[in-house]
Amino acid sequence: MVGSRLLSRLPLLQLLPRPSPIHQFSLCSSTLRAQSSWHRSTPQRATAQRSHPPPFPFKPFKIFKFKMASDSDDDMPLARTNGRVSNAHISKSVDKAMDESNGSKPAPAGISIRNGPIVDEMDVDEPATNGHAKRKSRGSTSKPVNYNQQGSESEDDDIPLAKRQRTTTKVEESDSDDEPLATKKQPGKLPPKNTAILGESSDDDEPLNAKLAKKKATIEKKAAKEAKTIRAKDKKPAKKVKDESSEEDVKPKAKRKANGTTTAKKANGVKKEESDSDAPLAKKGAAAKGKGKAATNGKVKVEASPKKGAKKGESEEAEEVYRWWDAPKKEDDSIKWETLQHNGVVFPPEYEPLPKNVKLLYAGTPLTLSIEAEEVAGFFGAMLNSTHNVENPTFQKNFFADLKEIVKKTGGAKDKDGNKVDLKDFSKLDFKPIFNYYDAKNQEKKARSSAEKKADKAAKDEMEAPYVHCIWDGRKEQVGNFRVEPPGLFRGRGEHPKTGKVKQRVLPEQITINIGKEAIPPAPPEGHKWKAIQHDNKATWLVMWQENINGAYKYVMLAAKSSIKGQSDYKKFEKARQLKEHIDRIRKDYERDLKAELMADRQRATAVYLIDKFALRAGNEKDSENEAETVGCCSLKFEHVTLKPPNTVVFDFLGKDSIRFYDEVTVHEQVFKNLKIFKKAPKKEGDDIFDRLNTTQLNKHLTNYMPGLSAKVFRTYNASFTMSSLLKELPKKANLSMQEKIKLYNDCNRKVAILCNHKRTIGAGHEAQMEKMTDRIKGLRYQKWRIKHMILDLDPKQKKKKGAEWFEYEEGIDDEWIVEHIAFLVQEQRTKIEKKFAKENEKLVADGQKEMKAKELTDRLKEADVLEKKLKKEHKSKKVEAEGKGPSVEKFEANLKKLDERIATMNLQAEDREGNKEVALGTSKINYIDPRLTVVFSKKFDVPIEKFFSKTLREKFTWAIESIEDEDDWEF
DNA sequence: AACCCTACTTAGCATTTACGAA
DNA sequence: TTCGTAAATGCTAAGTAGGGTT
């Protein structure tokens, strides 16, 4: 039993044979990412010839579209019309049946045991597959679909099938047969099972679960209580929401929208409108005089504030900040500005052709390409060290297709004699010369003297100065991303079907400018014109264009520290706080609706439960043909959820950015039962779990409780509320060191990050660094041992007093290690002496004196020999002679104390590092944790805010830092 | 409801800069 | 000072969400 449990915890890959040489995969599970295989493969650089891409994936199979009149069950609407669906109603008998099949008593609900125990119970609903095994189908984008299978599906007349287009992309990995299972299975980052992330001991499963459950329950109860108090205080009785039908009395958004004059048409019409955009231009020029600030040449005059002269603290003093948090609230916040002027965007530099001797090779032949084709080749060549892109077959396929196209369109590829070269085989291309060229260029750039670098930077800053700021309602505000994205290769994440395609250079003709009517619009580059100029003051963007890969919109907006972003940040957190007033009612309702007879209601309730408890994202529909297949709550599929009786649920799917979400949780019994129903046959892999729910419906339901409430608010709410609770719980111990306080805060932060599944790749050197740290700690323990024995040397009676045990080795060190350590110390000493010697000699020479003789060095090195002898002797005899002048037991005890302190801080650091290795704290700090919580903590614990917020973060959160100034009792 | 369009937030990784140990 | 690492910042992809249209 114990054995099998242990076994089940072992990462699968360790049990599998080594991969074939062609695909050597890193076996470090933690570094494996969503994208399978090709990246992180071999340590050698992938030259084009070497990294034979397997034959390209097949064209995706299109799944036939089926049109069905309506749900076979009844006429209830379906949220999702693809795949197999559930019945619209849940009959008593089905409900009952699910009850009966439910085995033993359930564990406490609503908790994650992501790192805890793994119940070795088989799945209820599936053949014995574990998360990894299932990953296979998932990992290769989707289940292996074939026409036969489809055919059999279509025969199943009772099941309504796709009304909406549903396509499945199948990326076959040609050599998949050779590939060991493990390499493909690994979809993303997975926290190691045995790391106690929550800082609690994980060696003892039951109590941990119980503890966590209790904690969570307490937090929730607290939330409910708070909600009640707030409502009582406010005395504005929150509206009762029973179901969708009552929604008429609450019309939050629509109303607000209605009273603003609509410029929506204008915004929508960007495309159609292009033609008339030039005419108004002239008029505007005349109108621009209104605001005196516009300079003649259309540039906004902004003192570039190079802070050369006023280097001191008051350099910023001229820029008085707009303290919007002190200003009265705006009545209509759909109007974002009254006047707006800016200078548009900075375009990336034009392409610089390669020198004549640097060429792309095809089967060894240098190719002459058009400048356009050469540029595209250069995109690839420049990123050769990004193996994770460059070795990805999809990336190669997409890139090669685009390269061939541009080559063909621009006159073909020629050899040195002008003969046409047909590019047939990607693997025959060699980008090495191009790579080397760019690499050398980079080195050169890096090698510039610091003065040179400074000068270059200054020149660049000056060039960009006009774009850094805009004038928003007469105030100077910083612009965020004023640089147009340069052309390159699209780096889609995960198994993005379009990754590697050429991202084209953006032309002014594609760019729309949004600017005040009163302002002079920036002039397009010589010989060009803008796509359009508009004056939509309900939009916050200054410049917009559409990218060619996905047709995605790219916006130039203000920086995070700007008032407008600050305000919306503030609003976001206020909205999350507002949720506190409604959360108990929402929870009560969904608990009730978990048993709803209507499938749609039951699914919705279940989804809200998951979103609330496990911080899942909403899970909008995605276009499976053109995007990586990732999911959120509403888009969870059959294979992403595994059920283990009595009430354990395993989530395993790729979420945003193709980051793996893996969590093993216990849920409310009814939730477990519901999931079972939602997965009931004939549903199978590939089918939606929530087939009668989508995010629109979900959010519409949530809005009933509170205007503006949507699924994502729960993430903010739960993150901030959790942080708040955790910080409150912190021990009120007095004399904590600064380090310890910071650690406490970071621990809370980390829990929130784990809740939100914020991950990062483990740094390459992590393992080595951890080792170094533990070694240093051991070194300190060794020193402790020595000092203790010095005490013994001075006063042998101490042996009785302290007890013999006190004089033994501390944890982690033993004879063997000490021998090593002594060697290390001696070597260290030697190096030190040598270095010092060399340095002194250098100085002597510089002063015109002659060097010391080598003999001097040998003499000095004897010191190290002496040390070695001494330490070895100590180690052998277990006796240490007291060191230092005027040695005393007291002094040594003081030393020990100091060592203990150092050990403690180092331990903290090491723990911190280990805990952080694959959790990214930043994202939650930037986006989810109400900054005011941090400010309050900083004040309460008397730790400067700088310890928590970097400069940019302090600027972004100025509103929080300033507005909490005199409110120590602020609560989320 | 399905679908498309738009605009905004959230996210991880890449690159740059700051910083601390040698 | 120099070097190497870690933190900070920059970049842009990938989400959410809501409105409009059909």
Short mmCIF file of N, CA and C (backbone and C1' of nucleotides) in Angstrom, two decimals, chain A residues 33 164 189 268 540 553 555 565 568 572 617 656 715 758-759 835 923 928, chain B residues 1-3 5-17 21-22:
data_model
loop_
_atom_site.label_atom_id
_atom_site.label_comp_id
_atom_site.label_asym_id
_atom_site.label_seq_id
_atom_site.Cartn_x
_atom_site.Cartn_y
_atom_site.Cartn_z
N ARG A 33 7.93 21.93 -20.55
CA ARG A 33 6.88 22.90 -20.78
C ARG A 33 5.78 22.31 -21.62
N ARG A 164 -22.28 24.86 -34.59
CA ARG A 164 -21.18 25.78 -34.77
C ARG A 164 -20.02 24.97 -35.34
N LYS A 189 4.44 23.04 -16.65
CA LYS A 189 5.14 23.04 -15.37
C LYS A 189 4.25 22.43 -14.31
N ASN A 268 -16.20 51.78 -34.50
CA ASN A 268 -16.41 50.59 -35.31
C ASN A 268 -16.05 50.81 -36.75
N THR A 540 -9.16 54.75 -24.67
CA THR A 540 -7.97 55.25 -24.00
C THR A 540 -6.72 55.10 -24.85
N TYR A 553 -5.66 43.15 -32.56
CA TYR A 553 -5.47 44.60 -32.46
C TYR A 553 -4.33 44.89 -31.51
N TYR A 555 -2.56 48.06 -29.46
CA TYR A 555 -2.85 49.42 -29.05
C TYR A 555 -1.66 50.06 -28.38
N LYS A 565 -4.76 54.55 -16.05
CA LYS A 565 -4.55 53.15 -15.67
C LYS A 565 -4.70 52.99 -14.17
N SER A 568 -8.33 52.84 -13.30
CA SER A 568 -9.03 51.60 -13.59
C SER A 568 -8.54 50.47 -12.69
N LYS A 572 -10.90 48.38 -10.31
CA LYS A 572 -10.88 46.91 -10.30
C LYS A 572 -10.89 46.39 -8.86
N ARG A 617 -9.92 30.41 -14.42
CA ARG A 617 -10.32 31.50 -15.30
C ARG A 617 -11.65 31.13 -15.94
N LYS A 656 -4.12 29.46 -19.68
CA LYS A 656 -3.56 30.61 -20.37
C LYS A 656 -2.05 30.44 -20.57
N ARG A 715 -11.24 36.09 -9.24
CA ARG A 715 -9.80 35.88 -9.09
C ARG A 715 -9.20 37.03 -8.28
N HIS A 758 0.38 30.86 -10.88
CA HIS A 758 1.36 31.68 -11.59
C HIS A 758 2.71 31.00 -11.55
N LYS A 759 3.19 30.66 -12.71
CA LYS A 759 4.43 29.89 -12.75
C LYS A 759 5.53 30.57 -13.54
N LYS A 835 45.68 35.74 -4.91
CA LYS A 835 45.08 36.94 -5.49
C LYS A 835 45.65 38.21 -4.87
N THR A 923 3.34 38.33 -10.83
CA THR A 923 2.05 38.51 -11.49
C THR A 923 0.94 38.83 -10.48
N TYR A 928 -3.18 41.24 -8.91
CA TYR A 928 -4.26 40.65 -8.11
C TYR A 928 -4.34 41.10 -6.66
P DA B 1 -29.30 32.66 -25.23
"O5'" DA B 1 -28.84 32.16 -26.66
"C5'" DA B 1 -29.38 30.97 -27.22
"C4'" DA B 1 -28.73 30.82 -28.56
"C3'" DA B 1 -27.22 30.71 -28.46
"O3'" DA B 1 -26.79 29.78 -29.46
"C1'" DA B 1 -27.78 32.63 -29.73
P DA B 2 -25.33 29.28 -29.51
"O5'" DA B 2 -24.81 30.06 -30.81
"C5'" DA B 2 -25.44 29.80 -32.05
"C4'" DA B 2 -24.80 30.71 -33.08
"C3'" DA B 2 -23.27 30.69 -33.04
"O3'" DA B 2 -22.82 30.63 -34.38
"C1'" DA B 2 -24.06 32.91 -32.78
P DC B 3 -21.33 30.25 -34.68
"O5'" DC B 3 -20.76 31.69 -35.03
"C5'" DC B 3 -21.45 32.49 -35.99
"C4'" DC B 3 -20.97 33.90 -35.86
"C3'" DC B 3 -19.46 34.03 -35.62
"O3'" DC B 3 -18.88 34.51 -36.82
"C1'" DC B 3 -20.76 35.59 -34.35
P DC B 5 -15.01 40.77 -37.80
"O5'" DC B 5 -15.05 41.93 -36.72
"C5'" DC B 5 -16.17 42.79 -36.68
"C4'" DC B 5 -16.03 43.70 -35.50
"C3'" DC B 5 -14.60 44.24 -35.31
"O3'" DC B 5 -14.71 45.64 -35.29
"C1'" DC B 5 -15.45 43.34 -33.27
P DT B 6 -13.44 46.51 -35.34
"O5'" DT B 6 -13.23 46.79 -33.79
"C5'" DT B 6 -14.23 47.52 -33.09
"C4'" DT B 6 -13.93 47.46 -31.61
"C3'" DT B 6 -12.54 47.98 -31.24
"O3'" DT B 6 -12.77 49.20 -30.57
"C1'" DT B 6 -13.15 46.02 -30.03
P DA B 7 -11.62 50.10 -30.13
"O5'" DA B 7 -11.34 49.57 -28.66
"C5'" DA B 7 -12.33 49.77 -27.67
"C4'" DA B 7 -11.82 49.19 -26.36
"C3'" DA B 7 -10.38 49.58 -26.02
"O3'" DA B 7 -10.26 49.65 -24.62
"C1'" DA B 7 -10.55 47.30 -26.00
P DC B 8 -10.14 51.03 -23.88
"O5'" DC B 8 -9.43 50.49 -22.55
"C5'" DC B 8 -10.17 49.68 -21.66
"C4'" DC B 8 -9.51 48.33 -21.39
"C3'" DC B 8 -8.10 48.28 -20.80
"O3'" DC B 8 -8.16 48.31 -19.39
"C1'" DC B 8 -8.68 46.38 -22.11
P DT B 9 -6.91 48.20 -18.47
"O5'" DT B 9 -6.85 46.66 -18.06
"C5'" DT B 9 -8.01 46.04 -17.48
"C4'" DT B 9 -7.70 44.57 -17.25
"C3'" DT B 9 -6.55 44.28 -16.29
"O3'" DT B 9 -6.95 43.12 -15.56
"C1'" DT B 9 -6.08 43.28 -18.37
P DT B 10 -6.17 42.55 -14.35
"O5'" DT B 10 -5.32 41.38 -15.00
"C5'" DT B 10 -6.02 40.26 -15.53
"C4'" DT B 10 -5.04 39.33 -16.19
"C3'" DT B 10 -3.86 38.88 -15.34
"O3'" DT B 10 -3.83 37.48 -15.52
"C1'" DT B 10 -3.09 39.58 -17.42
P DA B 11 -3.01 36.51 -14.68
"O5'" DA B 11 -1.72 36.26 -15.57
"C5'" DA B 11 -1.81 35.29 -16.62
"C4'" DA B 11 -0.54 35.29 -17.40
"C3'" DA B 11 0.72 35.18 -16.55
"O3'" DA B 11 1.03 33.80 -16.45
"C1'" DA B 11 0.96 36.73 -18.37
P DG B 12 2.19 33.34 -15.52
"O5'" DG B 12 3.39 33.21 -16.55
"C5'" DG B 12 3.19 32.43 -17.72
"C4'" DG B 12 4.31 32.69 -18.68
"C3'" DG B 12 5.70 32.46 -18.10
"O3'" DG B 12 6.46 31.77 -19.09
"C1'" DG B 12 5.54 34.67 -18.93
P DC B 13 7.85 31.19 -18.76
"O5'" DC B 13 8.75 31.91 -19.87
"C5'" DC B 13 8.28 31.98 -21.20
"C4'" DC B 13 9.05 33.09 -21.87
"C3'" DC B 13 10.56 33.02 -21.65
"O3'" DC B 13 11.14 33.32 -22.91
"C1'" DC B 13 9.78 35.14 -21.03
P DA B 14 12.67 33.21 -23.16
"O5'" DA B 14 13.02 34.75 -23.48
"C5'" DA B 14 12.22 35.44 -24.43
"C4'" DA B 14 12.86 36.78 -24.72
"C3'" DA B 14 14.38 36.78 -24.76
"O3'" DA B 14 14.74 37.70 -25.79
"C1'" DA B 14 13.64 38.14 -22.94
P DT B 15 16.22 38.17 -26.00
"O5'" DT B 15 16.31 39.46 -25.08
"C5'" DT B 15 15.50 40.58 -25.39
"C4'" DT B 15 15.89 41.72 -24.48
"C3'" DT B 15 17.39 42.04 -24.45
"O3'" DT B 15 17.47 43.42 -24.71
"C1'" DT B 15 16.55 41.81 -22.24
P DT B 16 18.84 44.21 -24.56
"O5'" DT B 16 18.67 44.82 -23.11
"C5'" DT B 16 17.63 45.74 -22.88
"C4'" DT B 16 17.75 46.25 -21.47
"C3'" DT B 16 19.09 46.91 -21.16
"O3'" DT B 16 18.75 48.18 -20.64
"C1'" DT B 16 18.57 45.30 -19.51
P DT B 17 19.80 49.19 -20.12
"O5'" DT B 17 19.78 48.87 -18.56
"C5'" DT B 17 18.58 49.08 -17.85
"C4'" DT B 17 18.83 48.76 -16.40
"C3'" DT B 17 20.05 49.48 -15.82
"O3'" DT B 17 19.57 50.15 -14.66
"C1'" DT B 17 20.13 47.16 -15.34
P DA B 21 27.18 40.21 -0.73
"O5'" DA B 21 28.30 39.23 -1.30
"C5'" DA B 21 27.91 38.15 -2.17
"C4'" DA B 21 29.08 37.79 -3.06
"C3'" DA B 21 30.40 37.56 -2.33
"O3'" DA B 21 30.99 36.38 -2.85
"C1'" DA B 21 30.68 39.21 -4.00
P DA B 22 32.31 35.86 -2.29
"O5'" DA B 22 33.34 36.35 -3.40
"C5'" DA B 22 33.28 35.81 -4.72
"C4'" DA B 22 34.41 36.41 -5.52
"C3'" DA B 22 35.79 36.26 -4.89
"O3'" DA B 22 36.73 35.93 -5.91
"C1'" DA B 22 35.34 38.54 -5.29
#
